[in-house]
Short mmCIF file of C-alpha atoms in Angstrom, two decimals:
data_model
loop_
_atom_site.label_atom_id
_atom_site.label_comp_id
_atom_site.label_asym_id
_atom_site.label_seq_id
_atom_site.Cartn_x
_atom_site.Cartn_y
_atom_site.Cartn_z
CA MET A 1 21.09 16.36 29.48
CA THR A 2 23.76 16.97 27.37
CA VAL A 3 23.67 14.99 23.86
CA SER A 4 27.88 14.36 22.47
CA THR A 5 27.95 12.86 18.88
CA GLU A 6 30.83 10.19 19.18
CA GLY A 7 32.62 12.07 16.23
CA VAL A 8 31.35 9.03 14.13
CA THR A 9 29.10 10.69 11.18
CA GLN A 10 28.69 9.53 8.05
CA THR A 11 26.61 11.59 4.72
CA VAL A 12 24.87 9.50 2.47
CA THR A 13 23.67 11.30 -0.66
CA ILE A 14 20.43 10.46 -2.47
CA GLY A 15 19.77 10.79 -5.87
CA ALA A 16 17.88 7.68 -6.92
CA GLU A 17 15.88 4.75 -5.78
CA SER A 18 19.07 2.40 -5.65
CA ASP A 19 20.45 4.74 -2.92
CA LEU A 20 17.73 3.65 -0.44
CA LEU A 21 19.73 0.40 0.15
CA ARG A 22 22.67 2.17 1.09
CA VAL A 23 20.57 4.43 3.41
CA ARG A 24 19.50 1.20 5.20
CA THR A 25 22.54 -0.65 5.10
CA THR A 26 24.64 2.23 6.75
CA LEU A 27 21.65 2.50 9.33
CA ARG A 28 21.88 -0.95 10.43
CA ALA A 29 25.40 -0.87 10.71
CA GLU A 30 25.20 2.35 12.73
CA SER A 31 22.25 0.65 14.95
CA GLN A 32 24.55 -2.42 15.55
CA ALA A 33 27.68 -0.35 16.41
CA ALA A 34 25.47 1.58 18.92
CA GLY A 35 24.31 -1.79 20.35
CA LEU A 36 20.55 -0.93 19.43
CA GLY A 37 18.14 -3.99 19.86
CA LEU A 38 16.98 -5.86 16.62
CA THR A 39 13.30 -4.62 17.12
CA ALA A 40 14.61 -0.95 17.86
CA ALA A 41 17.13 -1.40 14.79
CA THR A 42 14.86 -2.57 12.35
CA LYS A 43 12.37 0.06 13.09
CA LEU A 44 15.11 2.88 12.58
CA VAL A 45 16.03 1.28 9.39
CA THR A 46 12.34 1.13 8.49
CA ALA A 47 11.40 4.54 9.28
CA GLY A 48 15.07 5.76 7.49
CA SER A 49 14.15 3.75 4.33
CA GLU A 50 10.40 5.67 4.34
CA LEU A 51 12.17 8.80 4.70
CA ALA A 52 14.70 8.31 1.89
CA ARG A 53 12.09 7.13 -0.38
CA ASN A 54 10.48 10.58 0.43
CA ILE A 55 13.44 12.46 -0.79
CA VAL A 56 13.48 10.38 -4.02
CA ARG A 57 9.80 11.04 -4.47
CA TYR A 58 9.23 14.43 -3.53
CA ALA A 59 12.59 16.49 -3.91
CA VAL A 60 13.56 18.22 -6.62
CA HIS A 61 15.39 15.60 -9.25
CA GLY A 62 15.25 13.33 -5.98
CA GLN A 63 17.98 14.83 -4.63
CA GLY A 64 18.93 15.02 -1.05
CA GLU A 65 21.14 13.82 1.73
CA VAL A 66 21.17 11.74 4.79
CA LEU A 67 23.62 12.66 7.73
CA ILE A 68 23.84 9.48 10.45
CA GLU A 69 25.47 10.05 13.48
CA ALA A 70 26.28 7.74 16.67
CA LEU A 71 25.20 9.57 19.98
CA GLU A 72 25.93 9.44 23.80
CA ARG A 73 23.62 10.69 26.14
CA GLY A 74 23.80 9.81 30.02
CA GLY A 75 25.49 6.20 29.34
CA LYS A 76 23.01 5.60 26.55
CA ARG A 77 24.02 5.24 23.17
CA GLY A 78 21.99 5.99 19.89
CA VAL A 79 21.62 7.15 16.42
CA ARG A 80 20.60 10.06 14.64
CA ALA A 81 19.54 10.51 11.33
CA THR A 82 19.19 14.09 9.40
CA PHE A 83 17.33 13.88 6.27
CA SER A 84 17.47 16.82 4.20
CA ASP A 85 16.63 17.91 0.73
CA ALA A 86 16.01 21.21 -0.96
CA GLY A 87 12.93 20.23 -2.39
CA PRO A 88 9.45 22.26 -2.35
CA GLY A 89 8.91 21.67 1.30
CA ILE A 90 5.35 20.49 2.60
CA PRO A 91 2.87 23.14 2.45
CA ASP A 92 0.31 21.31 4.92
CA LEU A 93 2.37 19.74 7.51
CA GLU A 94 -0.63 18.66 9.40
CA ALA A 95 -2.34 17.04 6.62
CA ALA A 96 1.13 15.27 5.76
CA MET A 97 1.52 14.02 9.10
CA SER A 98 -1.96 12.42 9.56
CA ASP A 99 -2.23 8.86 8.41
CA ASN A 100 -3.22 7.99 4.95
CA PHE A 101 -2.82 11.26 3.40
CA THR A 102 -0.65 11.21 0.21
CA THR A 103 0.05 13.23 -2.98
CA GLY A 104 2.36 10.95 -4.38
CA GLY A 105 0.06 7.48 -4.85
CA GLY A 106 1.85 5.74 -2.03
CA LEU A 107 0.31 4.39 1.51
CA GLY A 108 0.50 7.92 3.31
CA LEU A 109 2.35 6.34 6.03
CA GLY A 110 5.49 7.59 5.31
CA LEU A 111 6.01 10.41 7.87
CA PRO A 112 3.36 9.34 10.37
CA GLY A 113 4.57 6.12 10.37
CA SER A 114 8.33 6.75 10.63
CA LYS A 115 7.30 9.29 13.71
CA ARG A 116 5.84 6.42 15.71
CA LEU A 117 8.90 3.97 14.90
CA VAL A 118 11.43 6.19 16.53
CA ASP A 119 12.32 7.46 19.95
CA GLU A 120 12.73 11.23 18.81
CA PHE A 121 11.30 12.59 15.40
CA SER A 122 11.59 16.55 14.19
CA ILE A 123 10.57 17.94 11.26
CA ASP A 124 11.25 21.58 9.75
CA THR A 125 9.49 22.73 6.79
CA GLY A 126 7.96 24.93 4.33
CA PRO A 127 6.88 25.93 0.87
CA GLY A 128 10.36 26.83 -0.84
CA ARG A 129 12.58 26.12 1.74
CA GLY A 130 12.92 22.41 1.35
CA THR A 131 12.58 19.50 4.12
CA THR A 132 14.25 18.29 7.06
CA VAL A 133 13.52 15.41 9.34
CA VAL A 134 15.42 14.14 11.95
CA ILE A 135 14.97 10.79 14.03
CA THR A 136 16.91 9.61 16.66
CA GLN A 137 16.75 6.07 18.37
CA TRP A 138 18.52 5.11 21.68
CA GLY A 139 19.53 1.83 23.08
CA ARG A 140 18.28 0.67 26.60
CA MET B 1 10.51 -23.77 -6.50
CA ARG B 2 7.61 -25.94 -7.28
CA ILE B 3 6.14 -28.37 -4.66
CA GLY B 4 3.03 -30.07 -6.27
CA ARG B 5 0.42 -27.53 -7.06
CA ASN B 6 2.04 -25.07 -4.88
CA LEU B 7 4.87 -22.50 -5.73
CA LEU B 8 7.27 -21.85 -3.11
CA VAL B 9 8.91 -18.30 -3.40
CA THR B 10 11.65 -17.35 -0.74
CA LEU B 11 12.50 -13.52 -0.31
CA GLN B 12 15.79 -12.91 1.31
CA GLY B 13 18.11 -9.93 2.85
CA ASP B 14 17.49 -6.43 1.85
CA LEU B 15 15.95 -5.79 -1.44
CA GLU B 16 16.02 -2.95 -3.88
CA ASP B 17 12.45 -1.61 -5.04
CA ALA B 18 13.42 -2.44 -8.56
CA THR B 19 14.20 -5.69 -7.34
CA VAL B 20 11.08 -6.62 -5.51
CA GLU B 21 9.28 -5.24 -8.46
CA GLN B 22 10.90 -7.52 -10.85
CA ILE B 23 10.06 -10.89 -8.21
CA GLU B 24 6.48 -9.56 -8.77
CA ARG B 25 6.31 -9.69 -12.22
CA VAL B 26 8.31 -13.04 -12.51
CA VAL B 27 6.23 -14.95 -9.70
CA THR B 28 2.93 -13.74 -11.06
CA GLY B 29 4.13 -15.07 -14.77
CA GLU B 30 5.28 -18.27 -13.16
CA VAL B 31 1.76 -18.55 -11.38
CA ALA B 32 0.00 -18.45 -14.66
CA ARG B 33 2.49 -20.43 -16.69
CA THR B 34 2.55 -23.59 -14.08
CA GLN B 35 -1.31 -23.14 -13.09
CA ALA B 36 -0.29 -23.26 -9.65
CA ARG B 37 -3.25 -23.63 -6.96
CA GLY B 38 -1.15 -22.11 -3.82
CA MET B 39 1.86 -20.11 -3.29
CA LEU B 40 3.81 -19.75 -0.23
CA ILE B 41 5.95 -16.65 0.28
CA ASP B 42 8.56 -17.49 2.76
CA ILE B 43 9.86 -13.96 3.97
CA SER B 44 11.86 -15.41 7.09
CA GLY B 45 15.06 -14.59 5.57
CA LEU B 46 14.01 -10.58 4.84
CA THR B 47 15.32 -8.05 7.02
CA LEU B 48 13.22 -5.21 6.27
CA VAL B 49 9.66 -4.73 4.94
CA ASP B 50 8.87 -1.13 4.55
CA SER B 51 5.60 0.36 3.16
CA PHE B 52 6.83 -0.22 -0.31
CA VAL B 53 7.69 -3.89 0.16
CA ALA B 54 4.74 -4.57 1.98
CA ARG B 55 2.65 -2.83 -0.62
CA VAL B 56 3.79 -4.70 -3.54
CA ILE B 57 3.52 -8.00 -1.63
CA ALA B 58 -0.12 -7.54 -0.90
CA ARG B 59 -0.40 -6.16 -4.53
CA LEU B 60 1.36 -9.47 -5.81
CA VAL B 61 -1.16 -11.60 -3.41
CA GLY B 62 -3.98 -9.36 -5.22
CA MET B 63 -3.04 -10.14 -8.54
CA VAL B 64 -1.95 -14.20 -8.06
CA ARG B 65 -5.44 -14.59 -6.34
CA LEU B 66 -6.89 -13.28 -9.89
CA LEU B 67 -4.89 -16.47 -11.46
CA GLY B 68 -6.58 -18.58 -8.87
CA ALA B 69 -4.14 -19.19 -6.47
CA GLU B 70 -4.20 -18.69 -2.62
CA THR B 71 -1.21 -17.16 -1.22
CA THR B 72 0.20 -17.68 2.56
CA LEU B 73 2.73 -15.40 3.67
CA VAL B 74 5.17 -17.21 6.31
CA GLY B 75 8.21 -16.60 8.64
CA MET B 76 8.15 -12.76 8.95
CA GLN B 77 10.71 -12.04 11.87
CA PRO B 78 9.15 -10.46 15.04
CA ALA B 79 10.98 -7.38 14.75
CA VAL B 80 9.61 -6.85 10.87
CA ALA B 81 5.90 -7.55 12.59
CA ILE B 82 6.19 -5.25 15.32
CA THR B 83 7.43 -2.66 12.74
CA LEU B 84 5.00 -3.01 10.11
CA VAL B 85 2.04 -2.59 12.90
CA GLU B 86 3.39 0.53 14.23
CA LEU B 87 4.24 2.07 10.72
CA GLY B 88 0.48 1.40 10.15
CA VAL B 89 0.80 -1.19 7.54
CA SER B 90 -1.90 -3.85 8.29
CA MET B 91 -1.71 -6.39 5.43
CA LYS B 92 -5.05 -7.64 6.26
CA HIS B 93 -5.97 -8.99 3.23
CA VAL B 94 -2.83 -11.22 3.50
CA HIS B 95 -2.94 -14.64 4.67
CA THR B 96 -0.04 -15.19 6.74
CA ALA B 97 1.46 -18.40 9.11
CA LEU B 98 4.51 -18.69 11.39
CA ASN B 99 6.43 -20.88 9.43
CA ALA B 100 6.72 -23.07 6.04
CA GLU B 101 4.78 -26.11 7.64
CA GLN B 102 1.74 -24.33 8.71
CA GLY B 103 1.36 -22.17 5.39
CA MET B 104 1.47 -25.34 3.34
CA ALA B 105 -1.16 -27.05 5.73
CA ARG B 106 -3.01 -23.70 5.31
CA LEU B 107 -3.21 -23.95 1.77
CA ALA B 108 -4.08 -27.73 1.78
CA GLY B 109 -6.87 -27.08 3.98
CA LEU B 110 -8.02 -24.21 1.75
CA ARG B 111 -8.26 -26.81 -0.95
CA ASP B 112 -10.21 -29.31 0.74
CA ASP B 113 -12.79 -27.21 1.49
CA ARG B 114 -13.63 -26.22 -2.21
CA LEU B 115 -13.54 -30.07 -2.88
CA TYR B 116 -16.66 -30.48 -0.64
#
């Protein structure tokens, strides 16, 4: 199935904790525009908040960006968000994807929890090459 | 807001981390200052509770308990509840109620239990 972007893309740069609110506001607006239900939208915004906070907490100087796109596939609309940073990367991805594993003093739910909240989740990371997480939520 | 010996705290909208932590400090101070015995946190207007906000609320409830006041969290939106469960945040140490009325009843019940 082909996935096309509807041409609406937005980039939110992340550099401080105060940017999390902009990430959430943008995700919520895109979710509404794509016609996602309230629960699907809340899950997407919450997952986005967790991933953006990971950037603030773990990336170099907390710098990164989020690309937010409106999607269409087989008549369904959705929202895709790509979180990328040039931080240290995650050396042990298997551990990082398991519940309650944390190196930053949090609850350790950010990555595994975010994965459970969205329809599609993929992560590309490794020592020295930063981290990119892509999440997608589809409407009914 | 103060009702008898209870404090009513209303959280609304989408809150920044710094704001959540500021509320935590202010509310803890208020509980001590007013010697409140119960606290109701109304989150019906809160559109997002991620793991950070949940953690701060749980921490606030714990601190307030040390000051001698019981907390009931009321009005969580269904979408927020579903999201928290899937995220893996149980908040199992935090008492909850569907709405403010039930929350107040619960706080009143807690105090009666202590009297007898």
